[in-house]
N, CA, C and O of each residue as an XYZ file, in Angstrom:
812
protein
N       2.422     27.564      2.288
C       2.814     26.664      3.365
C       4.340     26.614      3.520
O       4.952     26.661      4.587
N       4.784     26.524      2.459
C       6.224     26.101      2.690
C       6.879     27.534      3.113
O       7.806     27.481      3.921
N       6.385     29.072      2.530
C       6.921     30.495      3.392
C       6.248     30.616      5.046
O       6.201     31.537      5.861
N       5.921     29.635      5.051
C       5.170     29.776      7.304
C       6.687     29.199      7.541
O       7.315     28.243      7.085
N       7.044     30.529      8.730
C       8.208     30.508      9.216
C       8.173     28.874     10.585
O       7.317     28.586     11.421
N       8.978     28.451     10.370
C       9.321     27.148     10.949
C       9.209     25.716     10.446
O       9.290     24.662     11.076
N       8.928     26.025      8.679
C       8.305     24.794      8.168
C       9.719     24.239      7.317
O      10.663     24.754      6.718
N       9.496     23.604      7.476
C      11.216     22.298      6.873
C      11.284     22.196      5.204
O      12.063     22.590      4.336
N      10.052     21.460      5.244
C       9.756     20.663      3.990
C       8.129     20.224      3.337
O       7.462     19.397      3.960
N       7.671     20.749      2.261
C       6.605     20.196      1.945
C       6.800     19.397      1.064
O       7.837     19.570      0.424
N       5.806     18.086      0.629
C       6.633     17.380     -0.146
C       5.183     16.864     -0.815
O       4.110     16.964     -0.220
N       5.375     16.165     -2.468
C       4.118     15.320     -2.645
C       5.003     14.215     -3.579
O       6.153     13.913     -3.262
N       4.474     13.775     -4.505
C       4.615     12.208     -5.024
C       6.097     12.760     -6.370
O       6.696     12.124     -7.238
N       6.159     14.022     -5.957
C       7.097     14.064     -7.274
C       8.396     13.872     -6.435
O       9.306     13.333     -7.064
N       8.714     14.262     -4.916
C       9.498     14.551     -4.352
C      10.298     12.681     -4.540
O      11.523     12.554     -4.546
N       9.479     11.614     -4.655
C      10.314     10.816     -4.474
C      10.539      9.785     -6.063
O       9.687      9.849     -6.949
N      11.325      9.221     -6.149
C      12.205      8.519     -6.863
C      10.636      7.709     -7.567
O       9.654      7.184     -7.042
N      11.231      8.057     -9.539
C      10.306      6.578     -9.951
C      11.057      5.410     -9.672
O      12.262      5.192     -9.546
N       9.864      4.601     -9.596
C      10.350      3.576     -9.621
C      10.055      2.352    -10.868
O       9.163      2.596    -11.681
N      10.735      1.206    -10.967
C      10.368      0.277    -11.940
C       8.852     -0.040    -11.745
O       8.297      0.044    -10.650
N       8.281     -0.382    -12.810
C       6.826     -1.164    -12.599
C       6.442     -2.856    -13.110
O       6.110     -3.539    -14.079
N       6.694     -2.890    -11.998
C       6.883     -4.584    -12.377
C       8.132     -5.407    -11.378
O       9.043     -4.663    -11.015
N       8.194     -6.500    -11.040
C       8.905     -7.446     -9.763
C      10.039     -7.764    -10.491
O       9.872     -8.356    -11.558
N      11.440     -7.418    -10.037
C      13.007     -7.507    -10.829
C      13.578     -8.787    -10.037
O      13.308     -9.255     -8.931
N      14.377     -9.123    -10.939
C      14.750    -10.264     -9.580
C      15.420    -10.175     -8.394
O      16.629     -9.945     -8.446
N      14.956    -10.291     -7.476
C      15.715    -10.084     -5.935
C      14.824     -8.988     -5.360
O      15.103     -8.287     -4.388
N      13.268     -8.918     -6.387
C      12.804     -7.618     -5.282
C      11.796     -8.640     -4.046
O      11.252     -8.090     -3.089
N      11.704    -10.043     -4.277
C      10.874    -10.819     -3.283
C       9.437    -10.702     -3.618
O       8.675    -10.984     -2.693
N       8.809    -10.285     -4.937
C       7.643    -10.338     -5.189
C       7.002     -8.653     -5.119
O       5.881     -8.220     -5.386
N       8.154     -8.021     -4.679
C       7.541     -6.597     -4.571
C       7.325     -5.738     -6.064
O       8.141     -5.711     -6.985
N       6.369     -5.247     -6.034
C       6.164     -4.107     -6.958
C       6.577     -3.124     -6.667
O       5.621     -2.637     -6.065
N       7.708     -2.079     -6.629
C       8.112     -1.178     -5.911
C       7.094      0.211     -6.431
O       6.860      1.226     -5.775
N       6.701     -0.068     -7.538
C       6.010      1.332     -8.132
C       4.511      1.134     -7.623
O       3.873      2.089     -7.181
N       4.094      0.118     -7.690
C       2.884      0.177     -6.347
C       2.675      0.804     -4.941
O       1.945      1.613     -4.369
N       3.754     -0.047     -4.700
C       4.331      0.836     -3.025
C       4.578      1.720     -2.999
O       4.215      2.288     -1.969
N       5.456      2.699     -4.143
C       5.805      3.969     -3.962
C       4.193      4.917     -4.296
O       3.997      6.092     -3.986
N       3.571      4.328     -4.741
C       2.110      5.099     -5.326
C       1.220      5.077     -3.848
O       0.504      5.944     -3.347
N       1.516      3.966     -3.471
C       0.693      4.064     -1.929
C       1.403      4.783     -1.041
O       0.742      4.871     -0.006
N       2.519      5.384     -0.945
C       3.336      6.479      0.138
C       1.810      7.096     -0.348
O       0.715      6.802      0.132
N       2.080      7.954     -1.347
C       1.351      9.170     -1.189
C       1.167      9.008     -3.107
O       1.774      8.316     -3.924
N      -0.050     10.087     -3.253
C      -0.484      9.876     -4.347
C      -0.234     10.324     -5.545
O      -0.268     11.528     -5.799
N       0.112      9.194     -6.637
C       1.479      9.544     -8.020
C       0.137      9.520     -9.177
O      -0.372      8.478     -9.589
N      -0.369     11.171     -9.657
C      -1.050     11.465    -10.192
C      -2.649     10.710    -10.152
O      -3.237     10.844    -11.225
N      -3.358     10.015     -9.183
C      -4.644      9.527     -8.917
C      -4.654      9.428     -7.309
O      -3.674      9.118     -6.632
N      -5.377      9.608     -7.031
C      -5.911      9.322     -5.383
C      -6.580      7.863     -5.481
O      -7.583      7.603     -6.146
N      -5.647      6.721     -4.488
C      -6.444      5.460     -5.074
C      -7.706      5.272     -3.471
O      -8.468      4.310     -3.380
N      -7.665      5.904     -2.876
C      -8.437      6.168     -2.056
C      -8.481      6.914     -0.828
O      -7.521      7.549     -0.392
N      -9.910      6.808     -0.128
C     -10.484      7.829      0.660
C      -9.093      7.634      1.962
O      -8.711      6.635      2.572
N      -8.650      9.010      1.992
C      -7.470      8.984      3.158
C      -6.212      9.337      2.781
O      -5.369      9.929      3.455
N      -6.110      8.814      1.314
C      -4.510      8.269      0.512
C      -4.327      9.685      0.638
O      -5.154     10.590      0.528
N      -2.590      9.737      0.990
C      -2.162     11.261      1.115
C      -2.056     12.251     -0.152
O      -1.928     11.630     -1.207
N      -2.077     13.414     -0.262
C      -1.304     14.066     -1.250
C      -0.234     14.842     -1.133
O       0.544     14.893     -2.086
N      -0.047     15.387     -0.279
C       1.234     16.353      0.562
C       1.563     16.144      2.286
O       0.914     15.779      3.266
N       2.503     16.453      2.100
C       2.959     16.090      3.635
C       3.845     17.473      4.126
O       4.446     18.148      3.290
N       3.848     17.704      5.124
C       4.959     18.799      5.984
C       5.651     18.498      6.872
O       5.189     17.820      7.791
N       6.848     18.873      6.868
C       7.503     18.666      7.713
C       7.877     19.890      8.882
O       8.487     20.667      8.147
N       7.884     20.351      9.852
C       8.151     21.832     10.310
C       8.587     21.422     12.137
O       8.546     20.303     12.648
N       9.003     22.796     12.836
C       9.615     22.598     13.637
C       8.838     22.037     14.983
O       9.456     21.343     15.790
N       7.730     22.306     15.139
C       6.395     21.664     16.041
C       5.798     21.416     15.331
O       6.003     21.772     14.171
N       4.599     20.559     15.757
C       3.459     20.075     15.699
C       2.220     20.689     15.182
O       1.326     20.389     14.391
N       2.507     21.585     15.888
C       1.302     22.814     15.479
C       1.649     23.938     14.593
O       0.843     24.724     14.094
N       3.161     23.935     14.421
C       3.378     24.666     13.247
C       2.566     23.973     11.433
O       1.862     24.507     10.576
N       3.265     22.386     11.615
C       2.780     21.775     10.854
C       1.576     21.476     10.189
O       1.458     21.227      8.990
N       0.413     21.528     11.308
C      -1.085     21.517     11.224
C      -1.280     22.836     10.576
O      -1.813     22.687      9.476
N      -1.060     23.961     10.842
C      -0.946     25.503     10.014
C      -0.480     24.946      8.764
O      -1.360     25.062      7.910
N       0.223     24.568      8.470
C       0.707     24.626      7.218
C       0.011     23.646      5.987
O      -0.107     23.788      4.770
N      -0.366     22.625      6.920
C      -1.444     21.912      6.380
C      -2.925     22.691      5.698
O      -3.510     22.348      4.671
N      -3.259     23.746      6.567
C      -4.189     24.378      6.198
C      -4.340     25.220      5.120
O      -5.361     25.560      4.523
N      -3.234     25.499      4.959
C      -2.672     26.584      4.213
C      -2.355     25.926      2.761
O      -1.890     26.620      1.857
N      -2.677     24.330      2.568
C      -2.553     23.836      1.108
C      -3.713     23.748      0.895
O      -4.572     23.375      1.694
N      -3.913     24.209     -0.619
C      -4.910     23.868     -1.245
C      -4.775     22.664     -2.513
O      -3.910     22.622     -3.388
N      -5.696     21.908     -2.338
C      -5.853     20.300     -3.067
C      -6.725     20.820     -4.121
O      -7.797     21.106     -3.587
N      -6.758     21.098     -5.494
C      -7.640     20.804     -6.761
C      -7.717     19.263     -7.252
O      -6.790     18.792     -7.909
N      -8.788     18.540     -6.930
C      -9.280     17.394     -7.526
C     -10.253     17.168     -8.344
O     -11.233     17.906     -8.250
N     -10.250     16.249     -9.216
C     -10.604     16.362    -10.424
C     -11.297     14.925    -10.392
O     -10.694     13.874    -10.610
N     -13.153     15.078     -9.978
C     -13.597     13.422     -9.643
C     -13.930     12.867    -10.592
O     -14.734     13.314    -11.409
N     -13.126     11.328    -10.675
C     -13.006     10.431    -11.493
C     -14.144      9.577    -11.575
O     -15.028      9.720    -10.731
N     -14.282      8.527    -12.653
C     -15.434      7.816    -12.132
C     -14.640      6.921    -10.813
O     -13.456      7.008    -10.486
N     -15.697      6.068    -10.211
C     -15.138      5.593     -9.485
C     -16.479      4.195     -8.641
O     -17.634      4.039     -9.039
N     -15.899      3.516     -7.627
C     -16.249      2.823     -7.455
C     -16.279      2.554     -5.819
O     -15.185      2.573     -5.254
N     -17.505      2.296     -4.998
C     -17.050      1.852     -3.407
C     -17.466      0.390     -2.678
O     -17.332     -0.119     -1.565
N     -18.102     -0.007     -4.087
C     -18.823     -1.398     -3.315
C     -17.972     -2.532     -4.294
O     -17.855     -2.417     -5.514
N     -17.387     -3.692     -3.439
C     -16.811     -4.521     -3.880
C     -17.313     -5.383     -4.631
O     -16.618     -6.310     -5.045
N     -18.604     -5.261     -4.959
C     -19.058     -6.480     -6.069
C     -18.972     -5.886     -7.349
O     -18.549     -6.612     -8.249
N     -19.391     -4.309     -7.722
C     -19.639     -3.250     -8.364
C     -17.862     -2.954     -8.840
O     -17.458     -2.466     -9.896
N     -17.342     -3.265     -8.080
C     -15.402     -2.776     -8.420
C     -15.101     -4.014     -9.454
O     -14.381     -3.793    -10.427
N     -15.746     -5.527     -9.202
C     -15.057     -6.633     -9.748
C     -16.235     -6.836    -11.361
O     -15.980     -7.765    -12.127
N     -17.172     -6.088    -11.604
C     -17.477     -5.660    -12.807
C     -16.671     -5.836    -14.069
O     -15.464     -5.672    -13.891
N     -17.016     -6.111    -15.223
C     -15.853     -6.158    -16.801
C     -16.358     -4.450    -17.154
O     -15.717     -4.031    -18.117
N     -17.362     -3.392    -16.584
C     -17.219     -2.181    -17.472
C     -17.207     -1.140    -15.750
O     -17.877     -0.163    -15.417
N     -16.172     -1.896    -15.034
C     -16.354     -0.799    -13.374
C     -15.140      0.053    -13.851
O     -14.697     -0.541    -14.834
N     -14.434      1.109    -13.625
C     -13.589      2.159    -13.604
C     -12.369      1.168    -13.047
O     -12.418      0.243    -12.237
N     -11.430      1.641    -13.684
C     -10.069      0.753    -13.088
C      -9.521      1.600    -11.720
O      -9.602      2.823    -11.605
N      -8.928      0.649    -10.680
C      -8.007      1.461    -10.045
C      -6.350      1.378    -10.374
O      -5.430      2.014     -9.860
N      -6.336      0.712    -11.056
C      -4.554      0.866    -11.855
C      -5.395      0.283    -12.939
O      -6.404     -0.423    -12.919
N      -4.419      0.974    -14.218
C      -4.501      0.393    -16.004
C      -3.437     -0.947    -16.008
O      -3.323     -1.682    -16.989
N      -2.818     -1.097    -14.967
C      -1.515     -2.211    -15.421
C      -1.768     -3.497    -14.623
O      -0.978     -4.426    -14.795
N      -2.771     -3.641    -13.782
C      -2.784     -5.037    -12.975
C      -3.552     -6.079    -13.998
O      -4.699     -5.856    -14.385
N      -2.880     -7.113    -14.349
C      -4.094     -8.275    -15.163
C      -4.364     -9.374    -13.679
O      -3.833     -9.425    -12.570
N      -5.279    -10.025    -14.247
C      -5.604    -11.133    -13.124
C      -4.965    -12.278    -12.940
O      -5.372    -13.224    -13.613
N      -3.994    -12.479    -12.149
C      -3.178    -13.823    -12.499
C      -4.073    -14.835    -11.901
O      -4.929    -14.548    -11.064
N      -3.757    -16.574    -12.558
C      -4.064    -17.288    -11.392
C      -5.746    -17.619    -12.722
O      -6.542    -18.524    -12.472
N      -5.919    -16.654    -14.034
C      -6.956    -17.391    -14.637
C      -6.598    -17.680    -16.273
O      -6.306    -16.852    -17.137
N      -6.727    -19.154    -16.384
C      -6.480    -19.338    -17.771
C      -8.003    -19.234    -18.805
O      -9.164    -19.339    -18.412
N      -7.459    -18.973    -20.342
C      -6.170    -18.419    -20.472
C      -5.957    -17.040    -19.974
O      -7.016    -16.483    -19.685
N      -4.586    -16.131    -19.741
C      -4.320    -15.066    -19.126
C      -5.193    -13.842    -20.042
O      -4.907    -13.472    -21.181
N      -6.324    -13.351    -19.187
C      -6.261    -11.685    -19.537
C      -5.266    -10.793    -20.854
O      -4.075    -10.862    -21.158
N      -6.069    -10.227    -21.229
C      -5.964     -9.445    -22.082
C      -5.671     -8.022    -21.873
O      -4.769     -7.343    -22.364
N      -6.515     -7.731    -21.130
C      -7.084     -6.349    -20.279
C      -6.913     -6.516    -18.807
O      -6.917     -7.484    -18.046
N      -6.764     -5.236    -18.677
C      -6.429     -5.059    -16.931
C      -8.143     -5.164    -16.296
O      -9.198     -5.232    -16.926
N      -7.872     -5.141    -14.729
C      -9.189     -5.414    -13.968
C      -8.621     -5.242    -12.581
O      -7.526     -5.328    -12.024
N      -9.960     -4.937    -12.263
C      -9.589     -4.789    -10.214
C      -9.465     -5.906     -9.866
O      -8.791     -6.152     -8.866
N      -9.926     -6.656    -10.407
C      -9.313     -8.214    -10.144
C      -7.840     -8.682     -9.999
O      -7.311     -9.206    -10.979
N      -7.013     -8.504     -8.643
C      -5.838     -8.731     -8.883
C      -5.393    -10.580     -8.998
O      -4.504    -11.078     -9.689
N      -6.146    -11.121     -8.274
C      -5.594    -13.063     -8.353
C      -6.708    -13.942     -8.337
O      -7.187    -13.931     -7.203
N      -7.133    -14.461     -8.857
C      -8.233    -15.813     -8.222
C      -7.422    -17.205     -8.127
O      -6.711    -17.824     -8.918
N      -7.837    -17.411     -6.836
C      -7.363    -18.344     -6.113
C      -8.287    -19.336     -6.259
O      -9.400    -18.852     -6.462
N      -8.276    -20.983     -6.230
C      -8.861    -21.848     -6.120
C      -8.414    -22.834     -5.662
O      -7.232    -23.129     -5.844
N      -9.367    -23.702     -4.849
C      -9.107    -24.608     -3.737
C      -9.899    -25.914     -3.767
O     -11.077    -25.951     -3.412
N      -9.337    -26.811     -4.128
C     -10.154    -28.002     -3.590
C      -9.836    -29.354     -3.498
O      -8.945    -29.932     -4.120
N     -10.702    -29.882     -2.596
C     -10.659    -31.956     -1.761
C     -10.541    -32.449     -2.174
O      -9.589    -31.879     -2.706
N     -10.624    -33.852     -2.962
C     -11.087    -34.829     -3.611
C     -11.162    -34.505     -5.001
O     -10.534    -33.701     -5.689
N     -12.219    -35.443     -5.295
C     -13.458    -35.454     -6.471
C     -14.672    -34.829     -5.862
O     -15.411    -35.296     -4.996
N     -14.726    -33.827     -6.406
C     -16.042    -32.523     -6.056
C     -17.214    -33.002     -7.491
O     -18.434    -32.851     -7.417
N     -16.514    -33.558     -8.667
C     -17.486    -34.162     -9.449
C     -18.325    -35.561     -8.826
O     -19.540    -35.740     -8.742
N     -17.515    -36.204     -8.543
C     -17.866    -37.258     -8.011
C     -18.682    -36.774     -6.905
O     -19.896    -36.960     -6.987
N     -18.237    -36.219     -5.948
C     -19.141    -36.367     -4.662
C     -20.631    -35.402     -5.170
O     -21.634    -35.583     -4.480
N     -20.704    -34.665     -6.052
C     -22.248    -34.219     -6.456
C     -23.274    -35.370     -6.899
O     -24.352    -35.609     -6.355
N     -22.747    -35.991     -7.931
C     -22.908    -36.893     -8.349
C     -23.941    -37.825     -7.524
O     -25.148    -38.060     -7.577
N     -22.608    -38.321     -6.566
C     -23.408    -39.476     -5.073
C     -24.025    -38.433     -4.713
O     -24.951    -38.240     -5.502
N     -23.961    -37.280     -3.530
C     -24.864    -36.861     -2.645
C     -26.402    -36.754     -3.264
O     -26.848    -36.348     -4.337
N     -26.940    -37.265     -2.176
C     -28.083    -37.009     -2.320
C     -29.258    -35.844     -2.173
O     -30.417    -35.846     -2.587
N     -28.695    -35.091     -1.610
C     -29.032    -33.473     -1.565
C     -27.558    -32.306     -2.006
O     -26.550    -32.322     -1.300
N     -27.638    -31.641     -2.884
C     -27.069    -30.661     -3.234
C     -27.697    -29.299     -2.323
O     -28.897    -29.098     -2.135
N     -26.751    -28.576     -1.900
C     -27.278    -26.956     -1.495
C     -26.181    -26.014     -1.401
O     -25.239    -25.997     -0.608
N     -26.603    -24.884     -2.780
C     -25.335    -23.986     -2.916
C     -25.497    -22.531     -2.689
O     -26.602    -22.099     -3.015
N     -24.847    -21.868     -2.317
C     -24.789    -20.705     -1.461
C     -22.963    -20.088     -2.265
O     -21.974    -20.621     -2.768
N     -23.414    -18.798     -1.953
C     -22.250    -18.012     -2.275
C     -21.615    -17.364     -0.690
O     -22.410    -16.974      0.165
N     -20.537    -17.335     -0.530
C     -19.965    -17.110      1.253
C     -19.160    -15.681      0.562
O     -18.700    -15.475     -0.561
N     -19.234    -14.905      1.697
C     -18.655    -13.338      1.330
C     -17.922    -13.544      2.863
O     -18.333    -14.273      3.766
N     -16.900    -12.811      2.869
C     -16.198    -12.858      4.527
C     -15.394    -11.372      4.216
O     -15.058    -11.078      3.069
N     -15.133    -10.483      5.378
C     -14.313     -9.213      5.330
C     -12.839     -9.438      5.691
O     -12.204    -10.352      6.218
N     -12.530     -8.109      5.139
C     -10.802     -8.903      5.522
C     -10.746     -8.973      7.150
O     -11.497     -8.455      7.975
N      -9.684     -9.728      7.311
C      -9.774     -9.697      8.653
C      -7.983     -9.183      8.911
O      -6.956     -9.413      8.273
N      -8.198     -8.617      9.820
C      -6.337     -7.784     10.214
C      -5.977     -8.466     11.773
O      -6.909     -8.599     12.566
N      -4.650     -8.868     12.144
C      -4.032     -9.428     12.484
C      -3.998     -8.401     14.287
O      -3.539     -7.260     14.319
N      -4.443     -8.957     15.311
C      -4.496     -7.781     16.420
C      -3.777     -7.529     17.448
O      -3.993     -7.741     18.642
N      -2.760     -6.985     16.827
C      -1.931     -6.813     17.606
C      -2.105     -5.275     18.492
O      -2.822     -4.517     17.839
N      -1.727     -4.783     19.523
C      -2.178     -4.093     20.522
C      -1.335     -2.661     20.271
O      -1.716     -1.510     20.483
N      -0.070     -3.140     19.748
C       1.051     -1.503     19.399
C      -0.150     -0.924     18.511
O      -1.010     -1.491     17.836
N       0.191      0.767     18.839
C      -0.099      1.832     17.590
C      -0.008      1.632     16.197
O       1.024      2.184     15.815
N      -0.581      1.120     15.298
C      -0.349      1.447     13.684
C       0.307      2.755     13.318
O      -0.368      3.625     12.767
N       1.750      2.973     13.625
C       2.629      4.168     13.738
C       4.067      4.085     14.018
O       4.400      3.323     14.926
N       5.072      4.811     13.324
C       6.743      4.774     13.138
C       6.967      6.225     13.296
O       6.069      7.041     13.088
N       7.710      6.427     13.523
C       8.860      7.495     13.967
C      10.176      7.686     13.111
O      11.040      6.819     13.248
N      10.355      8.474     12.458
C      11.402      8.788     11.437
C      12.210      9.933     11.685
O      11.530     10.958     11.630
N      13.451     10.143     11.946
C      14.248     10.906     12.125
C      15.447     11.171     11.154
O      16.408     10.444     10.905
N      15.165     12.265     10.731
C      16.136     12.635      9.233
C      17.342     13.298     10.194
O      17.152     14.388     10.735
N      18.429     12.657     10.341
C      19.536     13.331     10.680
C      20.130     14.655      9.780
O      19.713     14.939      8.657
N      21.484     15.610     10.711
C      22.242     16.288      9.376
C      23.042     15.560      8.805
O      23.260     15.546      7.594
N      23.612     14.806      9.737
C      24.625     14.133      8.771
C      24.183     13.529      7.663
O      25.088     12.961      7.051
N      22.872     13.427      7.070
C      22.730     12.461      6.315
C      21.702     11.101      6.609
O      20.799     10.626      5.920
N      22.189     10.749      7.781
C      21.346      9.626      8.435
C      19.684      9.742      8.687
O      18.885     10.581      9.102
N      19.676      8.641      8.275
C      18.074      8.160      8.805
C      17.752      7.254      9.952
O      18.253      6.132     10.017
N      16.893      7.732     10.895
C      17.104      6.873     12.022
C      15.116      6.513     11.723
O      14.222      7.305     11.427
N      15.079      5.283     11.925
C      13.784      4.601     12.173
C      13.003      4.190     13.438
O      13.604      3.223     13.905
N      12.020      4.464     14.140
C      11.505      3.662     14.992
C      10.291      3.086     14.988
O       9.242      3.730     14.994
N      10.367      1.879     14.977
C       9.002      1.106     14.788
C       8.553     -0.162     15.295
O       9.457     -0.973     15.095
N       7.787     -0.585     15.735
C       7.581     -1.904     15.763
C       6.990     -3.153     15.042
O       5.847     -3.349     14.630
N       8.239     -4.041     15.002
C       8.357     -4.588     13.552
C       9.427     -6.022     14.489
O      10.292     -5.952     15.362
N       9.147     -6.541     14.158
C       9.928     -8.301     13.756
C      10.821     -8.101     12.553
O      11.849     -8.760     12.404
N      10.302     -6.929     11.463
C      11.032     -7.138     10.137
C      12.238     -6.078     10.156
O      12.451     -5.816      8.973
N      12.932     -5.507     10.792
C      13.650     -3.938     11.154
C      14.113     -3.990     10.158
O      13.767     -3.129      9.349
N      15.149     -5.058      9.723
C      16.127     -5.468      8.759
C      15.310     -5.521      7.225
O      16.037     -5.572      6.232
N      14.037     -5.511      7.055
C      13.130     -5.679      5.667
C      12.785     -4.622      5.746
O      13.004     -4.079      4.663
N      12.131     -3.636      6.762
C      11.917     -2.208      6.777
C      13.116     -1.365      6.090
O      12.917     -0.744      5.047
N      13.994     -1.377      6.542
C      15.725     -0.798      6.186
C      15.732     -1.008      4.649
O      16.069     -0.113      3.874
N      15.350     -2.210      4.268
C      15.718     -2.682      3.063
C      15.019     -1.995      1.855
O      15.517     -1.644      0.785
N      13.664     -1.886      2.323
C      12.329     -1.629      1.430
C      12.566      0.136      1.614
O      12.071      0.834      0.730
N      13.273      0.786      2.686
C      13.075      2.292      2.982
C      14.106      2.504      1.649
O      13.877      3.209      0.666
N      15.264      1.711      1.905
C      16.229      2.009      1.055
C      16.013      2.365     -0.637
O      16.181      3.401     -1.281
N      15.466      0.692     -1.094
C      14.917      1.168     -2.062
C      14.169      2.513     -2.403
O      14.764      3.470     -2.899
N      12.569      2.524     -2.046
C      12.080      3.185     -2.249
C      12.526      4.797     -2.030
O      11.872      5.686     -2.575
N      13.577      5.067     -1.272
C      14.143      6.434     -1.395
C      15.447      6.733     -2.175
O      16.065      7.759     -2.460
N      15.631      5.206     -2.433
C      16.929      5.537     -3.368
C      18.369      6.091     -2.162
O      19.171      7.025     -2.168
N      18.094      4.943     -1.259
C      19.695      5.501     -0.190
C      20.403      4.437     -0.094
O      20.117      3.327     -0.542
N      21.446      4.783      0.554
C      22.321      4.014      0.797
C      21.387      3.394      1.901
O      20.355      3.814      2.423
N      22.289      1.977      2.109
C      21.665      1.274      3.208
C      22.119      1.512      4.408
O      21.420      1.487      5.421
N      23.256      1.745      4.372
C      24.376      1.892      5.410
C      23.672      3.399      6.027
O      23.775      3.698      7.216
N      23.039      4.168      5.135
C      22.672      5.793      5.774
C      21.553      5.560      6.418
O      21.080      6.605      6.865
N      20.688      4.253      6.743
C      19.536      3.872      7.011
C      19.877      3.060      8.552
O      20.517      2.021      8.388
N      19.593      3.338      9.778
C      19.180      2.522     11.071
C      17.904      2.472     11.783
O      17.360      3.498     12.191
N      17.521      1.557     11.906
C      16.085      0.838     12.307
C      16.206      0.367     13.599
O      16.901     -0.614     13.862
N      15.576      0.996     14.438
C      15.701      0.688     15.823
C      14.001      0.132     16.093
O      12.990      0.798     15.872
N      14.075     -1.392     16.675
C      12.437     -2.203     16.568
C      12.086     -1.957     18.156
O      12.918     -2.111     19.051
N      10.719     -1.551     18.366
C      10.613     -1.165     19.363
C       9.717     -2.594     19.596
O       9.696     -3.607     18.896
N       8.921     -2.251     20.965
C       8.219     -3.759     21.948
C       7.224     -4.012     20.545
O       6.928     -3.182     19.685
N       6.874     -5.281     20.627
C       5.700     -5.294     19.356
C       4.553     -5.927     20.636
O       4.673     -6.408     21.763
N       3.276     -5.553     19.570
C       2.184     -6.012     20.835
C       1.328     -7.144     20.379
O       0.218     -7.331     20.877
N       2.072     -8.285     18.965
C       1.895     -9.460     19.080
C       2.730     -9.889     17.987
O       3.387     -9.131     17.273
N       2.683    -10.892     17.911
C       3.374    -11.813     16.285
C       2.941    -12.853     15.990
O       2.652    -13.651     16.882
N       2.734    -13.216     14.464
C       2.333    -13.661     13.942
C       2.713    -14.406     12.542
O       2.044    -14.872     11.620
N       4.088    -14.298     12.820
C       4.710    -15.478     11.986
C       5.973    -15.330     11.988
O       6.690    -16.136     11.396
């Protein structure tokens, strides 16, 4: 792929910067070595889609050629697709390093379990107690994503000079810039983010 005349750059998970594993202060809660594992995939495929190589070349259709022209050896892991079956104590991990925050006392061992959250009114002892009919049920709900009408899609332009030019639509241009920076290890100043129309917002 990378000898097909017009092709730039092939690249996979080695091409970019490790990163720390674990939230430093001033990263805002980010895991940067998470994020950098979700670009594209840093020795495991954490799922169906997740990239492994990318091309860069002078058209479009040069690129798709060159795509063809890689070959992927994968090596199937155990694994897991149903969400009750993932939150298991003997299901296959998808990271060895996440524990479950949010349950006392803290985990020992890692789990797909990343947080449990809990919520509640009053006295929930008390009100069983009085009511006079009890009826309990377990509630399952899917994620739900935010609908906004723009493309799920950015535009990246690697200058010669050096520069990186961004286009995207985003409210965050200035957190995009920030997070590109990191994760590629640039200057910030070599980084411009131009926010295009967004097609809703939501906070």
């Amino acid at each position: 792929a990378e000898k097909l005349p017009g092709v730039k750059a092939v690249i996979t998970s080695k091409d970019f910067p490790q990163m720390h594993n674990g939230v430093l202060p001033g990263d805002e809660g980010v895991n940067f070595h998470h994020l950098s594992c979700n670009i594209m995939a840093r020795d495991k495929v954490l799922y169906d889609g997740h990239a492994v190589a990318a091309v860069a070349a002078s058209t479009a259709a040069i690129a798709e050629e060159a795509l063809g022209l890689i070959e992927v050896k994968y090596e199937v892991l155990p694994h897991v697709t149903d969400v009750e079956a993932s939150m298991r104590p003997d299901a296959p991990l998808l990271h060895d390093d996440i524990f479950t925050s949010g349950v006392n006392p803290k985990p020992d061992k890692p789990s797909n379990i990343v947080q449990r959250v809990q919520m509640a009114i009053g006295d929930p002892d008390a009100a069983f107690k009085e009511a006079d009919v009890i009826v309990e049920r377990s509630f399952k709900t899917k994620v739900v994503h935010q609908g906004y009408i723009e493309p799920h899609a950015v535009v990246a332009e690697w200058c010669e000079d050096g520069q990186c030019r961004i286009w995207c639509s985003s409210q965050g241009h200035f957190m995009v810039r920030a997070l590109t920076s990191r994760l590629l290890k640039m200057e910030v100043a070599q980084i411009r983010v131009m926010p295009a129309e967004i097609g809703g917002g939501f906070g």
